[in-house]
C-alpha cells in the first residue's frame, strides 16, 4: 500500500496532468490561464484564493514529495516528470515559479468575466500553470459559489426588510449557517462556512471561526456569533409528558434581559406548543423574562408552517403595526426557520409572510445543505482555461470553441478586468489596456510568496451592499 503526505501538492491534481509536460509544442515558454464563472443565477462573490495560497502554496515542494509522487504516479500507470520537479527544487527551492493575479476577495463580479489569471514566471515551467488547475479551480469555485449564493439570499432578505421592517439593522444576522453536519468534509465546512461570513455574522459552524483566524487575520475579533439553542434530544429527554417542563427549563437557563435563545418546538405538535405551552402555560414567563424566545419549527412545508406559526403567535401574544404597515410580534418572541431553506424557498417564504401582513422582522432563517452542500462546479459553470502561450518568444492566443456547445467557448489572450465608462465590469485583452484603464486584477502570489493579504473585515466591506 502506498502512503504519502496528504499535502503533497504534486499529487493534488488530476492523473492526466502528469503527462502534459511533453504534450505542449516544442519551444513553449509561458502559459497563461484564467478562471471564470461562465453562467448561473448569481453574481460572483470572489473568495477563497488567499486560504488556498496560505494552506498549500506557501510551502515548498520537497525531495520527499517528489520521491513519493514518482512511486505513486508510475505505479498508477502514468509517466512522471521527475526532471521537471527536481529542477523546480534546485532552481526555486521548491517554491512554485508562478504569478497569480486576481480581483480582490469580496469583489462582486458579473458572470462571464475573468476573476483570476495565472502564468509561470520561469520559461522552463510552461507546464506548471495547467498542472495546478485542479487544485486552484477547486479552491476558487467552491467558496466563491457559497459566498455568491449567500449574498443572493441576503438580497432577498434585504428587500423584504426594506419593504416590511422599520430598519434593516438586523440583516447580518438574518441567515444563520446550519451546514456543518451536512457538508462533505471538515475543509468544506471551513471554506464554505467562512464564505458565508463574507455576507453574514451568524453561524453554528465553529470550524469557520478557526478558518477565519488561520487564513484571514481574525485572530482577535470574533467574526460571527450564535445563541444557546435546543435540539430534539434535549427536549424529548423530558418525555412527551414533560414538554412543558423542558420549555420552562430553557426559560430558566437562558432567559434574561438582552439574551436570546432558540427552542425547537415541533418534537411532537408545534401547534400545541404554540397555543397551549408557549402561548398559555408559559406565556407570562415568556413575557416577563426580559430576553427573546426564538421558536424553531423543524418539519412540514416551510411556507405553510411559518405563516401559520406567525398567525398563531399573533393570536396568543398580539402584534403592533410598524411604520411600513406590517404586523410585528412583541420583541420577546420570534421564529427561526431552518428546515428546507434554499435560495428558491427563501423568497417564497418571505413573500408569504408579507402577504399575510407580517413583517420579515419576525423571522430569521437557518440554512444548511442548501448553503454548503447543494452547490457544485456547474452551479455557476466555473472553468479554468488556457488563453495564451508564448512559443520561442512569440505570444499566441489559444482558445476552445466547440461546435456542439458555444457556451463553452473560452476567452483568448492575456486578460484584464476593467470598469468601463458605464460603470460595468468588462473583460478585455491585456494589450487593450490604456493609460486610462485600471486593471482590477492584482498580483496575489508571485514565486512562492503571498503578495497581497486581506482580512475578513476588509473583504466584508468590499462585498457590502
XYZ file of C-alpha atoms in Angstrom:
465
model
C 0.000 0.000 0.000
C 1.355 3.403 -0.956
C 1.441 6.124 1.670
C 2.057 9.782 1.112
C 1.971 13.165 2.725
C -1.649 14.200 2.283
C -0.488 17.736 1.499
C 1.825 16.680 -1.342
C 0.937 19.296 -3.960
C 2.281 17.136 -6.801
C -0.465 14.620 -6.053
C -3.124 17.319 -5.679
C -4.021 17.140 -9.355
C -5.837 15.034 -11.923
C -3.949 11.959 -13.104
C -3.906 13.025 -16.732
C -1.994 16.202 -15.863
C 1.158 14.167 -15.187
C 1.833 13.550 -18.877
C 1.041 17.026 -20.193
C 4.580 18.438 -19.995
C 5.515 16.528 -23.174
C 2.279 17.372 -24.993
C 2.908 21.104 -25.500
C 4.708 22.360 -28.631
C 8.493 22.494 -28.734
C 9.745 25.935 -27.668
C 6.906 26.510 -25.196
C 7.937 29.088 -22.597
C 4.967 30.665 -20.891
C 1.383 29.529 -20.431
C -1.364 31.886 -19.292
C -4.681 30.559 -17.972
C -7.680 32.254 -16.402
C -10.629 31.377 -14.163
C -14.221 32.486 -14.692
C -17.788 31.561 -13.814
C -19.372 31.177 -17.233
C -23.010 31.483 -16.127
C -25.603 30.956 -13.438
C -28.195 32.892 -11.467
C -25.828 34.776 -9.173
C -23.165 37.438 -9.442
C -19.760 36.152 -8.388
C -18.537 36.968 -4.897
C -14.852 36.133 -5.308
C -13.467 34.370 -2.245
C -11.089 31.657 -1.085
C -7.850 32.189 -3.016
C -5.940 33.537 -0.012
C -6.886 30.495 2.050
C -5.582 28.179 -0.667
C -2.324 30.067 -1.057
C -1.655 30.109 2.675
C -2.529 26.456 3.150
C -0.930 24.906 0.062
C 1.274 27.242 -1.990
C 3.293 28.838 0.790
C 5.151 25.598 1.475
C 7.901 24.351 -0.874
C 7.863 21.072 -2.742
C 10.391 18.734 -1.102
C 12.532 15.860 -2.330
C 10.328 13.545 -0.308
C 7.275 14.888 -2.158
C 8.945 14.167 -5.480
C 10.009 10.653 -4.488
C 6.549 9.773 -3.134
C 4.813 11.231 -6.172
C 7.026 9.268 -8.568
C 6.295 5.998 -6.783
C 2.550 6.533 -6.811
C 2.213 8.026 -10.283
C 4.321 5.379 -12.029
C 2.513 2.573 -10.205
C -0.703 4.304 -11.303
C 0.347 3.651 -14.918
C 1.492 7.149 -15.863
C 4.691 8.966 -16.753
C 6.299 11.268 -14.203
C 8.185 14.497 -14.829
C 10.884 13.861 -12.262
C 13.418 16.074 -14.034
C 10.967 18.970 -14.056
C 10.111 18.741 -10.381
C 13.762 18.325 -9.371
C 14.667 21.358 -11.471
C 11.988 23.299 -9.609
C 13.550 22.181 -6.347
C 17.069 23.119 -7.494
C 16.240 26.492 -9.082
C 13.449 27.744 -6.822
C 13.892 25.885 -3.567
C 10.668 24.016 -4.191
C 8.536 27.160 -4.414
C 6.311 27.432 -7.471
C 7.561 29.920 -10.097
C 4.081 31.272 -10.764
C 2.315 34.609 -10.812
C -1.338 34.529 -9.770
C -3.345 37.695 -10.140
C -6.984 38.066 -9.166
C -9.700 40.527 -8.292
C -9.670 41.478 -4.597
C -11.557 38.972 -2.493
C -15.065 40.139 -1.724
C -15.363 41.783 -5.156
C -18.731 41.420 -6.866
C -18.203 40.452 -10.494
C -20.858 39.568 -13.102
C -20.516 36.085 -14.554
C -18.503 35.524 -17.741
C -15.642 37.692 -16.519
C -12.098 36.780 -15.574
C -11.589 36.735 -11.791
C -8.167 35.063 -11.632
C -5.235 34.609 -14.014
C -2.090 32.510 -13.670
C 1.207 32.377 -15.587
C 4.605 30.806 -14.975
C 7.498 33.175 -14.276
C 10.274 30.806 -15.423
C 10.080 29.576 -19.058
C 11.297 26.120 -18.069
C 7.989 25.577 -16.244
C 5.463 26.296 -19.010
C 3.596 23.154 -17.907
C 3.044 24.295 -14.312
C 0.011 26.652 -14.605
C -2.078 23.866 -16.107
C -0.755 21.324 -13.623
C -2.302 23.117 -10.648
C -5.621 23.730 -12.413
C -7.380 21.019 -10.417
C -6.470 22.385 -7.002
C -6.634 26.074 -7.913
C -10.022 25.910 -9.614
C -11.491 23.879 -6.764
C -10.070 26.353 -4.253
C -11.932 29.161 -6.033
C -15.190 27.693 -7.292
C -16.479 26.229 -4.030
C -16.071 29.133 -1.576
C -16.911 31.670 -4.287
C -20.117 29.815 -5.130
C -21.159 29.578 -1.478
C -20.424 33.283 -0.991
C -22.414 34.068 -4.135
C -25.429 32.016 -3.016
C -25.236 33.561 0.444
C -25.181 37.083 -0.994
C -28.115 36.300 -3.267
C -30.083 35.195 -0.206
C -29.016 38.350 1.587
C -30.524 40.369 -1.242
C -33.849 38.575 -0.848
C -33.934 39.209 2.887
C -32.749 42.787 2.489
C -35.554 43.591 0.051
C -38.102 42.020 2.404
C -36.834 44.048 5.358
C -36.748 47.263 3.325
C -40.358 46.679 2.364
C -41.778 45.484 5.669
C -39.495 46.483 8.592
C -38.701 49.787 10.247
C -34.981 49.256 9.555
C -32.540 46.666 8.249
C -30.067 46.816 11.136
C -30.546 43.114 11.894
C -29.733 41.985 8.327
C -26.281 40.481 9.152
C -27.973 38.013 11.498
C -30.976 37.026 9.363
C -29.402 33.941 7.723
C -27.647 31.560 10.097
C -25.310 28.815 8.877
C -26.638 25.375 9.920
C -24.493 23.456 7.424
C -21.610 21.895 9.376
C -23.068 18.416 9.767
C -24.253 18.205 6.181
C -21.038 19.267 4.473
C -18.855 16.754 2.683
C -15.723 17.325 4.768
C -14.098 19.346 7.513
C -12.380 21.549 4.931
C -15.676 22.106 3.115
C -17.110 23.452 6.364
C -14.056 25.647 6.918
C -14.217 27.172 3.432
C -17.971 27.184 2.871
C -18.993 28.451 6.287
C -16.292 31.105 6.137
C -17.536 32.146 2.701
C -20.994 32.671 4.211
C -19.428 35.017 6.755
C -18.420 37.355 3.946
C -22.094 38.331 3.958
C -23.494 37.439 7.388
C -22.430 37.331 11.038
C -24.301 34.267 12.281
C -23.073 30.682 12.195
C -23.193 27.446 14.120
C -20.058 26.205 12.312
C -17.264 26.759 14.802
C -14.844 25.492 12.163
C -15.406 28.778 10.332
C -14.104 30.680 13.335
C -10.875 28.681 13.238
C -10.621 29.221 9.484
C -11.100 32.977 9.839
C -8.192 33.119 12.264
C -5.983 30.754 10.246
C -6.414 32.319 6.827
C -7.957 35.785 7.134
C -6.369 37.553 10.069
C -9.271 37.346 12.520
C -7.017 36.490 15.442
C -8.630 38.811 17.971
C -12.004 39.866 16.582
C -14.866 37.368 16.693
C -16.205 37.106 13.110
C -19.573 35.520 13.934
C -21.964 34.761 16.752
C -24.588 32.284 17.852
C -27.090 31.801 20.685
C -27.965 28.895 23.005
C -30.369 26.555 21.261
C -32.246 23.346 21.962
C -32.205 20.206 19.848
C -34.760 17.420 19.785
C -32.738 15.246 22.175
C -32.687 17.913 24.890
C -36.444 18.316 24.582
C -37.548 14.712 24.116
C -35.320 13.578 27.002
C -38.025 15.048 29.253
C -40.653 12.811 27.636
C -43.826 13.947 25.947
C -45.431 14.495 29.302
C -42.519 16.697 30.307
C -42.574 19.005 27.283
C -43.780 21.992 29.299
C -41.095 21.387 31.895
C -38.450 21.167 29.157
C -39.504 24.538 27.765
C -39.677 26.060 31.242
C -36.122 24.895 31.847
C -34.980 26.732 28.723
C -36.557 29.925 30.044
C -34.853 29.405 33.385
C -31.433 28.594 31.946
C -31.223 31.187 29.171
C -33.834 33.892 29.769
C -32.821 37.340 30.920
C -32.503 40.908 29.794
C -30.744 41.223 26.460
C -30.475 37.472 25.962
C -31.823 35.344 23.118
C -32.191 31.589 22.775
C -33.827 29.151 20.384
C -36.132 26.251 21.212
C -37.101 23.589 18.684
C -40.816 23.191 19.331
C -42.146 20.527 16.975
C -40.816 17.331 18.537
C -44.480 16.376 18.918
C -47.063 19.023 17.993
C -45.929 22.504 17.001
C -49.431 23.922 17.175
C -49.959 22.615 20.701
C -46.569 24.016 21.680
C -47.503 27.473 20.399
C -51.157 27.558 21.507
C -51.055 25.788 24.841
C -47.488 25.837 26.146
C -45.683 28.958 24.948
C -48.892 30.903 24.461
C -50.696 29.749 27.605
C -48.923 27.791 30.366
C -45.638 29.683 29.971
C -46.996 32.887 28.456
C -46.319 35.121 31.459
C -42.828 33.678 31.867
C -42.072 34.388 28.210
C -43.357 37.950 28.503
C -41.513 38.712 31.727
C -38.129 37.005 31.228
C -36.553 40.076 29.613
C -34.989 38.313 26.635
C -36.124 36.862 23.307
C -37.521 33.373 22.773
C -36.897 32.173 19.216
C -39.263 29.328 18.379
C -37.923 26.867 15.801
C -40.183 24.722 13.626
C -38.253 21.821 12.105
C -40.648 19.924 9.856
C -43.503 20.320 7.406
C -43.955 22.533 4.375
C -41.969 25.679 5.260
C -44.272 28.283 3.701
C -47.379 26.918 5.396
C -45.660 26.251 8.722
C -44.042 29.694 9.034
C -47.199 31.561 8.056
C -49.418 29.584 10.423
C -46.906 29.792 13.259
C -46.856 33.587 12.951
C -50.645 33.732 12.861
C -50.969 31.576 15.970
C -48.306 33.541 17.833
C -50.107 36.760 16.911
C -53.311 35.421 18.477
C -51.522 34.489 21.691
C -49.073 37.369 22.097
C -50.554 40.139 19.968
C -48.820 42.364 17.443
C -48.106 46.008 16.736
C -48.180 47.729 13.368
C -44.867 49.206 12.283
C -44.166 52.260 10.137
C -44.493 50.189 6.961
C -47.931 48.891 7.943
C -46.869 45.332 8.786
C -47.541 43.321 11.931
C -44.683 42.726 14.352
C -44.708 40.307 17.278
C -43.524 41.557 20.684
C -39.755 41.738 20.981
C -39.693 38.747 23.303
C -40.836 36.189 20.719
C -39.605 35.416 17.209
C -39.338 32.469 14.769
C -36.354 30.844 13.073
C -36.987 28.554 10.112
C -34.040 26.286 9.435
C -35.645 23.365 7.625
C -35.978 23.286 3.841
C -34.253 26.604 3.169
C -32.772 27.221 -0.271
C -32.341 30.338 -2.415
C -35.619 29.414 -4.080
C -37.702 28.618 -0.984
C -36.402 31.630 0.925
C -38.045 34.117 -1.413
C -41.329 32.215 -1.372
C -41.406 32.169 2.426
C -40.774 35.895 2.884
C -43.376 36.664 0.213
C -45.932 34.517 2.023
C -45.076 36.147 5.358
C -45.594 39.644 3.959
C -48.734 38.650 2.067
C -50.144 37.531 5.415
C -49.459 41.026 6.726
C -46.387 40.221 8.808
C -43.042 41.997 8.715
C -39.980 39.999 7.738
C -38.626 41.308 11.036
C -40.477 38.443 12.735
C -38.379 35.681 11.217
C -34.776 34.556 10.922
C -33.571 31.725 8.721
C -31.108 28.884 9.119
C -29.603 27.287 6.024
C -27.639 24.043 5.930
C -27.337 21.791 2.891
C -28.746 24.467 0.594
C -25.859 26.705 1.574
C -22.820 24.445 1.843
C -23.651 21.240 0.009
C -26.221 21.747 -2.735
C -23.725 23.523 -4.973
C -21.252 22.159 -7.487
C -18.925 23.459 -10.171
C -21.826 23.575 -12.623
C -23.927 25.835 -10.354
C -22.074 28.765 -11.896
C -20.282 26.849 -14.658
C -16.797 27.509 -13.307
C -13.825 26.807 -15.551
C -10.097 27.414 -15.810
C -8.819 27.602 -19.386
C -5.533 28.354 -21.121
C -5.854 31.508 -23.196
C -2.327 32.350 -24.361
C 1.023 30.638 -24.865
C 4.484 32.003 -25.642
C 6.468 29.802 -28.019
C 10.016 30.799 -28.976
C 9.412 34.352 -27.799
C 6.110 34.834 -29.626
C 2.756 35.093 -27.850
C -0.145 33.247 -29.387
C -3.831 33.402 -28.415
C -5.350 29.997 -27.771
C -8.956 29.047 -27.063
C -11.628 26.379 -27.372
C -14.831 26.844 -29.365
C -16.707 23.526 -29.560
C -19.309 23.479 -32.312
C -21.539 21.330 -30.103
C -21.606 23.838 -27.200
C -20.917 27.505 -27.794
C -21.490 28.146 -24.067
C -18.112 26.509 -23.511
C -16.279 28.905 -25.832
C -13.250 30.214 -23.951
C -11.571 33.593 -23.929
C -8.445 34.467 -25.929
C -5.180 36.097 -24.940
C -3.748 37.570 -21.776
C -6.710 39.134 -19.990
C -7.575 42.115 -17.824
C -10.706 43.220 -15.988
C -11.743 46.860 -16.160
C -14.661 49.083 -15.266
C -15.986 50.621 -18.467
C -17.396 54.112 -18.976
C -20.832 52.891 -17.912
C -19.518 51.572 -14.608
C -19.801 47.952 -15.717
C -17.060 45.382 -15.236
C -15.708 44.046 -18.507
C -13.061 41.527 -19.515
C -10.646 42.718 -22.196
C -7.309 41.556 -23.577
C -4.415 42.944 -21.574
C -2.953 44.542 -24.692
C -6.120 46.663 -24.925
C -5.356 48.388 -21.623
C -4.711 52.111 -21.935
C -3.284 54.734 -19.625
C -6.858 55.494 -18.566
C -7.968 51.945 -17.821
C -7.249 50.320 -14.483
C -6.751 46.571 -14.466
C -8.710 45.246 -11.487
C -6.655 42.058 -11.426
C -3.829 42.444 -8.931
C -0.848 40.290 -8.028
C -1.709 37.962 -5.174
C 1.032 35.312 -5.386
C 4.463 35.516 -7.000
C 7.176 32.840 -6.795
C 6.107 31.281 -3.532
C 5.093 34.478 -1.747
C 1.666 35.833 -0.848
C 1.907 39.385 -2.184
C -1.474 40.767 -1.159
C -3.262 39.779 2.025
C -6.717 40.863 3.184
C -8.555 40.433 6.448
C -12.110 39.141 6.552
C -13.123 42.608 7.768
C -11.757 44.217 4.580
C -13.364 41.551 2.404
C -16.733 42.092 4.092
C -16.535 45.811 3.357
C -15.966 45.102 -0.339
C -18.937 42.749 -0.504
C -21.222 45.033 1.475
C -24.475 46.128 -0.124
